[in-house]
PDB file of C-alpha atoms in Angstrom:
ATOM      1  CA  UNK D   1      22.969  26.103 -18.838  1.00 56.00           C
ATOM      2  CA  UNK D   2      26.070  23.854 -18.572  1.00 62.00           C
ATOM      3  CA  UNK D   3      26.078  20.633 -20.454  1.00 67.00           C
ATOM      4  CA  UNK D   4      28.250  17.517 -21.056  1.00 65.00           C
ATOM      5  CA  UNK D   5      28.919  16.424 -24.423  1.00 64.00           C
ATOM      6  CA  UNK D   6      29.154  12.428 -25.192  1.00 64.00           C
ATOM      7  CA  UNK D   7      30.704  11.138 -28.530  1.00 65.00           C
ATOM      8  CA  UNK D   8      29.002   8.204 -29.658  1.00 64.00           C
ATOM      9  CA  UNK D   9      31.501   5.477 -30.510  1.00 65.00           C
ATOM     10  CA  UNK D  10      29.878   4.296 -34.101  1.00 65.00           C
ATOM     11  CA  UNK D  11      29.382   7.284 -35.701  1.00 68.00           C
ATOM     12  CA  UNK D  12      30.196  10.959 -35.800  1.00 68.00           C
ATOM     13  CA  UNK D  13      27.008  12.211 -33.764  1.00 72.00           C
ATOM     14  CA  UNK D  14      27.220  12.809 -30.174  1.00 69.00           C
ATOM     15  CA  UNK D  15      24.492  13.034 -26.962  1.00 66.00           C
ATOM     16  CA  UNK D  16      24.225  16.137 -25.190  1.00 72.00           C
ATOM     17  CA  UNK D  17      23.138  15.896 -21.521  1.00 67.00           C
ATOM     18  CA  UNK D  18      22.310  19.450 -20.353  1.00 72.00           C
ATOM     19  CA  UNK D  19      22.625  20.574 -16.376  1.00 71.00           C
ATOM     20  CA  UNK D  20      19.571  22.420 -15.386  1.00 71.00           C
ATOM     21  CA  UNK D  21      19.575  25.983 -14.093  1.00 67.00           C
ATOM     22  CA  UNK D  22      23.795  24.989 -12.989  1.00 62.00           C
ATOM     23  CA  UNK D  23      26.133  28.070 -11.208  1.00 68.00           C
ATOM     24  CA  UNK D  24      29.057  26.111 -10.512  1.00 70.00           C
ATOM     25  CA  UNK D  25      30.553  22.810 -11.571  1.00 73.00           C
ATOM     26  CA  UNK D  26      29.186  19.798  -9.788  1.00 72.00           C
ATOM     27  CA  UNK D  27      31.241  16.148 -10.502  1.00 76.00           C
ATOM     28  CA  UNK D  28      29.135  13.150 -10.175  1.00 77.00           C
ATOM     29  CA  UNK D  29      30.996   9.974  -9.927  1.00 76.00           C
ATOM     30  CA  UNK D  30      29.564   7.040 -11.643  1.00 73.00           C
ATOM     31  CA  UNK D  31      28.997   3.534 -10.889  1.00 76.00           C
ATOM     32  CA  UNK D  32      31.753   1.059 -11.931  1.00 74.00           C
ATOM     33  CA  UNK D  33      29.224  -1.984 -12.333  1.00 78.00           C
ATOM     34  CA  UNK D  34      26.731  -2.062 -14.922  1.00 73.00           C
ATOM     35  CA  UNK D  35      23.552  -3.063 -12.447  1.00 73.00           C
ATOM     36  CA  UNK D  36      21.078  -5.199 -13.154  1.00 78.00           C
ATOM     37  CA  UNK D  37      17.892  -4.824 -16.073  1.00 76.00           C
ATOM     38  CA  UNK D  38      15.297  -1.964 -14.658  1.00 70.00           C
ATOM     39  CA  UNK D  39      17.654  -0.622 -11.923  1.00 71.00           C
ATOM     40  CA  UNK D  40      18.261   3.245 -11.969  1.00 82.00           C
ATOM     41  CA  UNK D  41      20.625   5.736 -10.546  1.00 76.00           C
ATOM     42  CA  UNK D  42      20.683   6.756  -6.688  1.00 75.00           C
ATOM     43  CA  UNK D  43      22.785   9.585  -5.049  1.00 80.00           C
ATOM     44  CA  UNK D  44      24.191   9.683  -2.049  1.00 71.00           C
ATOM     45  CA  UNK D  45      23.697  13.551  -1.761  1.00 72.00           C
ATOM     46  CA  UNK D  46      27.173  13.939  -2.390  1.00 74.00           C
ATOM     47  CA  UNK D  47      27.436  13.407  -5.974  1.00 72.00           C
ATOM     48  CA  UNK D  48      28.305   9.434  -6.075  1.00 77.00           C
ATOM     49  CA  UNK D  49      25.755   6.962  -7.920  1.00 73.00           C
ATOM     50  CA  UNK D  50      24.880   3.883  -7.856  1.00 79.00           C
ATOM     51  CA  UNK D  51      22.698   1.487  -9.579  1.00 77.00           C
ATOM     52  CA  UNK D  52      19.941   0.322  -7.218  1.00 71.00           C
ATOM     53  CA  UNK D  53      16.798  -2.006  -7.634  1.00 70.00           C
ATOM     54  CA  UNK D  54      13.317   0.029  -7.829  1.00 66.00           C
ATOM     55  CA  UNK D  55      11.347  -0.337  -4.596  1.00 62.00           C
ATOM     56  CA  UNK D  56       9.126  -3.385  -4.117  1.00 64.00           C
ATOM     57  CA  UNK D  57       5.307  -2.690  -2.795  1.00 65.00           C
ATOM     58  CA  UNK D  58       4.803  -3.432   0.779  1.00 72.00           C
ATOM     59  CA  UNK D  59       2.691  -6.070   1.902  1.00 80.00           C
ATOM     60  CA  UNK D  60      -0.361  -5.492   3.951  1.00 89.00           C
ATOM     61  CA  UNK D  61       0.518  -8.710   6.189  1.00 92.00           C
ATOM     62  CA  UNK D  62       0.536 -10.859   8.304  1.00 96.00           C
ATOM     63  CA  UNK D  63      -2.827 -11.249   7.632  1.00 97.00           C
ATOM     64  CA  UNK D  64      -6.047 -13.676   7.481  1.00 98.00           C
ATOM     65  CA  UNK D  65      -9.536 -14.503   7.582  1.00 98.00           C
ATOM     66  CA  UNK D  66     -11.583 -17.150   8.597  1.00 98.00           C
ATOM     67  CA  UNK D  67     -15.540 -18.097   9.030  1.00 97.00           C
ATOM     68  CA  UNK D  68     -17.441 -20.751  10.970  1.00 96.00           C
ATOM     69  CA  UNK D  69     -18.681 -23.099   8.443  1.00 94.00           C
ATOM     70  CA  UNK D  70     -21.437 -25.177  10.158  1.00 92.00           C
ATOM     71  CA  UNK D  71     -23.456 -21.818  11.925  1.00 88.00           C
ATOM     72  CA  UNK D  72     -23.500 -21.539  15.987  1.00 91.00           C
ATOM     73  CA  UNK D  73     -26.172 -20.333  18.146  1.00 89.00           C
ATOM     74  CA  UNK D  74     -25.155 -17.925  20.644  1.00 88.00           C
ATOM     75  CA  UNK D  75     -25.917 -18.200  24.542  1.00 88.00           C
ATOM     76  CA  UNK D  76     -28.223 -15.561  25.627  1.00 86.00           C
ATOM     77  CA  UNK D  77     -26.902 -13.257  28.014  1.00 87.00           C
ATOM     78  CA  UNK D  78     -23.335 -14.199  27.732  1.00 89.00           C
ATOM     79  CA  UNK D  79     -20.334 -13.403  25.755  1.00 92.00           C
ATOM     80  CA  UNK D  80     -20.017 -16.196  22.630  1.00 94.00           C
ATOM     81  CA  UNK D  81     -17.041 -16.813  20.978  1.00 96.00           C
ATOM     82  CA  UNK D  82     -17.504 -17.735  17.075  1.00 96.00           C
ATOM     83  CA  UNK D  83     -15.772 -20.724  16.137  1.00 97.00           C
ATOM     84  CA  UNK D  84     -14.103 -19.475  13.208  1.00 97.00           C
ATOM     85  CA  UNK D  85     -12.872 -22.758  12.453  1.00 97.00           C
ATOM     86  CA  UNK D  86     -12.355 -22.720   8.329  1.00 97.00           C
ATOM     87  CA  UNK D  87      -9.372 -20.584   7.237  1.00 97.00           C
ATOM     88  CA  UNK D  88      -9.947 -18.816   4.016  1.00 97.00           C
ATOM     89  CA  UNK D  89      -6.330 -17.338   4.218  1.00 97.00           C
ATOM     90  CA  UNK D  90      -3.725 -17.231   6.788  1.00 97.00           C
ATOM     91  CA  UNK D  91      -0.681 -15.350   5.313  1.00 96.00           C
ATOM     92  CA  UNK D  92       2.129 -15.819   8.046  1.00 93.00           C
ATOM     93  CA  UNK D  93       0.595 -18.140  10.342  1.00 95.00           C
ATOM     94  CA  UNK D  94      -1.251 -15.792  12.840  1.00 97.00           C
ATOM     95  CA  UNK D  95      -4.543 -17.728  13.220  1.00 98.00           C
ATOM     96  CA  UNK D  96      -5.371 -20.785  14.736  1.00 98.00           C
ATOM     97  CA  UNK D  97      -8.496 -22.196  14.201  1.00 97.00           C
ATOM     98  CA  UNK D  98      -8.414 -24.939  16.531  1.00 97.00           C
ATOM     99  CA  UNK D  99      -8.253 -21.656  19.283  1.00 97.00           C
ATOM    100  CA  UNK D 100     -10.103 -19.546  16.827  1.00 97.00           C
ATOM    101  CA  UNK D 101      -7.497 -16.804  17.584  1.00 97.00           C
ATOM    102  CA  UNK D 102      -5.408 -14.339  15.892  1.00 98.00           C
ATOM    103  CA  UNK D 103      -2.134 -14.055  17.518  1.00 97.00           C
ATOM    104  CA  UNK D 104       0.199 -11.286  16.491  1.00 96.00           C
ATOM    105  CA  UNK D 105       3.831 -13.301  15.109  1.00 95.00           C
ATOM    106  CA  UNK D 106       6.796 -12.249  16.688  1.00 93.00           C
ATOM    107  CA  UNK D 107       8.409  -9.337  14.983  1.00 90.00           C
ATOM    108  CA  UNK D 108       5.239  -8.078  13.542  1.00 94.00           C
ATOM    109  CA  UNK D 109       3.799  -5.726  16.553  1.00 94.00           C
ATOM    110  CA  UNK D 110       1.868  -2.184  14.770  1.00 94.00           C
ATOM    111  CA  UNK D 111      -1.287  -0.652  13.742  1.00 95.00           C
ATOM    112  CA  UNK D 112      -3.604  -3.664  12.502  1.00 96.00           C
ATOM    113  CA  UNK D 113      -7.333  -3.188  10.898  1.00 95.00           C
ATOM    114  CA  UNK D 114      -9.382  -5.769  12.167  1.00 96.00           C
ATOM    115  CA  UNK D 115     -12.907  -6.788  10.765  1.00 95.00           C
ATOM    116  CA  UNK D 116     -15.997  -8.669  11.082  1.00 95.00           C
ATOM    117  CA  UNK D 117     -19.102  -9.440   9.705  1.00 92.00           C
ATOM    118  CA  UNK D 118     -22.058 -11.277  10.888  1.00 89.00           C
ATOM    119  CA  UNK D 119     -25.219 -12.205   9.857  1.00 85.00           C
ATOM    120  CA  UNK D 120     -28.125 -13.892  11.693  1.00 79.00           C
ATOM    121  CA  UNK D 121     -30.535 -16.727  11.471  1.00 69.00           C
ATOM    122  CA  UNK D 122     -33.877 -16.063  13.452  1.00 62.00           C
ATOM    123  CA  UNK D 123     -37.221 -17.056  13.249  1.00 60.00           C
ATOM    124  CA  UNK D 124     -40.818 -15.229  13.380  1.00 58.00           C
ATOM    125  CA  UNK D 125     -41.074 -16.865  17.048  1.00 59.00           C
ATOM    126  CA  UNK D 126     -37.622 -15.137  18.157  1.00 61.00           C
ATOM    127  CA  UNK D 127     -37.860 -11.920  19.982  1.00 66.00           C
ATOM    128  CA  UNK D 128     -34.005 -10.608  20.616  1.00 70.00           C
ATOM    129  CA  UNK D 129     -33.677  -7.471  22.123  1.00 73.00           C
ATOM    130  CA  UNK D 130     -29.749  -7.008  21.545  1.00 78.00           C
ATOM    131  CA  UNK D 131     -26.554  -8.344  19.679  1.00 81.00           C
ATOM    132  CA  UNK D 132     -23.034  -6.938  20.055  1.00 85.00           C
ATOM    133  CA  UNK D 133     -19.674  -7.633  18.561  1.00 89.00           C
ATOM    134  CA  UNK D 134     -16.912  -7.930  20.714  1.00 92.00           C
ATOM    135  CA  UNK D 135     -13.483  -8.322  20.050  1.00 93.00           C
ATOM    136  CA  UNK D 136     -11.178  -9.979  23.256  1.00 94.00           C
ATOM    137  CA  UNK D 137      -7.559  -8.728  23.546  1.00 93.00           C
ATOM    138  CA  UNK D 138      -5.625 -11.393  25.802  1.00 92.00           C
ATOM    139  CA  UNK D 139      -8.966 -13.166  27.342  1.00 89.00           C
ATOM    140  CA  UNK D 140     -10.243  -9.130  28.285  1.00 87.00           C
ATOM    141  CA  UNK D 141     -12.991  -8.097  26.572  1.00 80.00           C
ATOM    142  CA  UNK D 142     -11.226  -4.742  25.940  1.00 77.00           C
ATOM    143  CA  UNK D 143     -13.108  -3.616  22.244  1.00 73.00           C
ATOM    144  CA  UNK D 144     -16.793  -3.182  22.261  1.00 72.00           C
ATOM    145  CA  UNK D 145     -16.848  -2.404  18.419  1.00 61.00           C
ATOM    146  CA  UNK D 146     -20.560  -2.564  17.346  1.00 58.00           C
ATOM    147  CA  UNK D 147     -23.646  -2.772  19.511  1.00 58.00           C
ATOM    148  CA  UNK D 148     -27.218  -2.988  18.393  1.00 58.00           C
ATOM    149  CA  UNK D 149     -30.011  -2.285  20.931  1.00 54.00           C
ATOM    150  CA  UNK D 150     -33.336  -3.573  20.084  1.00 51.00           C
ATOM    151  CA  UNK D 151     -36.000  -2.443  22.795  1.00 45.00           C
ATOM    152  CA  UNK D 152     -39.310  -4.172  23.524  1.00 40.00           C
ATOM    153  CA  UNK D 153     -40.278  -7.009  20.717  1.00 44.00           C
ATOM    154  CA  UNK D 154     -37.799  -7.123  17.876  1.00 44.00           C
ATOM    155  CA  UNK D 155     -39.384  -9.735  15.803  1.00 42.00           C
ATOM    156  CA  UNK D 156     -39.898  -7.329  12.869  1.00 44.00           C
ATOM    157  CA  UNK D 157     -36.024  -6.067  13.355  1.00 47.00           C
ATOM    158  CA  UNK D 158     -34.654  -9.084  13.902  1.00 44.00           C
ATOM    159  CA  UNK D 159     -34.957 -11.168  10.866  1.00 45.00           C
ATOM    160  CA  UNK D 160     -33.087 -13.273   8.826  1.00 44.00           C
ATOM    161  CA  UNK D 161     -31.455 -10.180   7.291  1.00 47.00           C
ATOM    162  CA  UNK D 162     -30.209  -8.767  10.101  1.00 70.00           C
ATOM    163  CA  UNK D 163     -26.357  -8.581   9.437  1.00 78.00           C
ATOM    164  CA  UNK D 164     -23.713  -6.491  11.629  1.00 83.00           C
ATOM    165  CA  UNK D 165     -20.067  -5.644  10.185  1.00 85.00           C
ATOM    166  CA  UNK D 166     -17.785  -3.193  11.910  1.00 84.00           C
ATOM    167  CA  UNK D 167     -13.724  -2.276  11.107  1.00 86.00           C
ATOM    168  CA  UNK D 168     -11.392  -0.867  13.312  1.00 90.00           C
ATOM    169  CA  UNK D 169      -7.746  -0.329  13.645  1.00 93.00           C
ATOM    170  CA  UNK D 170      -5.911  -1.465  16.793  1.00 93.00           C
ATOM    171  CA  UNK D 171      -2.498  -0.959  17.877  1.00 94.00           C
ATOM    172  CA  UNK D 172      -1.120  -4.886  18.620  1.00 95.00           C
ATOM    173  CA  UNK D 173       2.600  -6.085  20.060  1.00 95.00           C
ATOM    174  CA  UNK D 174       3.750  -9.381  19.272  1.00 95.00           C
ATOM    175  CA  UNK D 175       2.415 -12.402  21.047  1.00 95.00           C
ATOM    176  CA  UNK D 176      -0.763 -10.423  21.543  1.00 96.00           C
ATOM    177  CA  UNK D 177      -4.019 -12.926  21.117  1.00 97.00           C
ATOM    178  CA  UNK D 178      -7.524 -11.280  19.864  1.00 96.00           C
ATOM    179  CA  UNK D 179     -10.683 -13.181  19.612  1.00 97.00           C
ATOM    180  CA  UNK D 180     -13.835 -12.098  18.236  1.00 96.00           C
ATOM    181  CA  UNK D 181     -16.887 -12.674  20.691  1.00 95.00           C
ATOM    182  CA  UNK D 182     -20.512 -11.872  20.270  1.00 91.00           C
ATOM    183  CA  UNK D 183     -23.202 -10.688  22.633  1.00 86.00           C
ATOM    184  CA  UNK D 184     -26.902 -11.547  22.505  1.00 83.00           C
ATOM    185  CA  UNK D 185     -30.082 -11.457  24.595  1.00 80.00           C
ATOM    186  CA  UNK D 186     -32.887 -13.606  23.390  1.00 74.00           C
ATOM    187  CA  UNK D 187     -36.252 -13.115  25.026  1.00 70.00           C
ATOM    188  CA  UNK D 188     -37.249 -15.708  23.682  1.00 70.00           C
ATOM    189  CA  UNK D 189     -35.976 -18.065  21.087  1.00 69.00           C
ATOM    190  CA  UNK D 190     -32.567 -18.429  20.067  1.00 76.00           C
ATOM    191  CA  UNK D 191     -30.261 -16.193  17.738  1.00 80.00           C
ATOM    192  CA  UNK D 192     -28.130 -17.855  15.302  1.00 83.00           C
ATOM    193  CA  UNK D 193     -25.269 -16.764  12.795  1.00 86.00           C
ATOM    194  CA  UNK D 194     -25.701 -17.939   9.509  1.00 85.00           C
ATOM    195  CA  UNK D 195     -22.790 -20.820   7.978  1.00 90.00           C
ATOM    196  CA  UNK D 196     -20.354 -20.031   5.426  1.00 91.00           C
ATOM    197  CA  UNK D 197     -18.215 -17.192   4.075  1.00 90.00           C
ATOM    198  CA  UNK D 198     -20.983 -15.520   2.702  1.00 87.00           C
ATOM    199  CA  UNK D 199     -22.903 -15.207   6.576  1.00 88.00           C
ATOM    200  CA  UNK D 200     -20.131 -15.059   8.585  1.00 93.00           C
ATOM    201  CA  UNK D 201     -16.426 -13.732   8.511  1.00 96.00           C
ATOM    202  CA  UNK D 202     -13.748 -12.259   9.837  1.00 97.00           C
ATOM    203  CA  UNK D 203     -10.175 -11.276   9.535  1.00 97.00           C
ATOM    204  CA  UNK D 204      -7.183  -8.743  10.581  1.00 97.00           C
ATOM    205  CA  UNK D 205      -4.331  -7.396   8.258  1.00 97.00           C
ATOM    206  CA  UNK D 206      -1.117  -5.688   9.295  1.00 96.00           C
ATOM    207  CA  UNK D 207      -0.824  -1.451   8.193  1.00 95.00           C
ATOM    208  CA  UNK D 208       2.353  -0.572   6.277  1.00 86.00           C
ATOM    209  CA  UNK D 209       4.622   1.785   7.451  1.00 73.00           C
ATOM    210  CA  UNK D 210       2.202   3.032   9.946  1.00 63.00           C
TER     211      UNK D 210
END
């Protein structure tokens, strides 16, 4: 085991670094700055270091969510789109919600998990027979996330429980718009989703280093 011997300058001790499992002489080359507090050494693979900064975490963003805040019935037979039109954060500006859309910012094109979740106001005297989340890319309805079928009188299932959430992961280029739509057929009555965070919500946030 080789090892290099320091003298320490205020008394007659010394520090002993010892060179693991070492066959043949290696030379390292130091840094000649001091760095900064909490930075440590870095090799080039050739034997010169440096002082270097420790990694930061990566930031799941751009990212946001938003909810409608007054509720919204939805048009039977026919593809709704919620007016998410409170913000509860909008990290890099991607969502506008006088559009209610999420539009990729330039630069920022990857692998993005997108989310909803939805919950419904009906009655007793409301028989709907199916809901559906739907998320547009561009103005297309291109994702059909979550789809709920109820056959023949769905009074019982359809209550003011009834709550749908999906997540997803989508690959997105910049400029890119997605909206999130819903899909309902009333028999009778009318189906509803609830106001407020709480009810209604949804959201996208960027992947890292995928």
């Amino acid at each position: 085991m080789g090892k290099v011997i320091a003298d320490l300058a205020t008394s007659a001790a010394s520090a002993t670094f010892a060179v693991e499992n070492a066959t043949s002489s290696v030379d390292y080359v130091l840094s000649g700055t001091d760095g900064s507090a909490n930075d440590h050494l870095k090799t080039d693979g050739s034997g010169n270091l440096a002082w270097v900064a420790p990694p930061t975490a990566g930031a799941n963003t751009p990212s946001f969510a938003a909810y409608n805040n007054a509720g919204m019935a939805l048009s039977s037979g026919a593809y709704t789109q919620i007016q998410a039109d409170t913000e509860l954060y909008d990290v890099g500006g991607c969502y506008d919600p006088a559009t209610y859309s999420f539009t990729v910012p330039v630069g920022e094109g990857g692998n993005y998990v997108i989310w909803v979740n939805a919950d419904f106001d009906n009655s007793a005297t409301d028989n709907i027979t199916s809901l559906g989340i739907y998320l547009y890319l561009d103005g297309v309805s291109t994702f059909r996330i979550s789809y709920v079928n109820h056959t023949s009188n769905a009074v019982s299932d359809v209550t003011n429980a009834e709550s749908m959430s999906l997540y997803t992961v989508a690959a997105l280029d910049a400029g890119e718009e997605v909206e999130w739509y819903m899909w309902s057929v009333a028999a009778s009555g009318t189906t509803s989703i609830n106001p407020g965070p709480r009810a209604n919500m949804w959201g996208a946030y960027k992947l890292i280093g995928v």
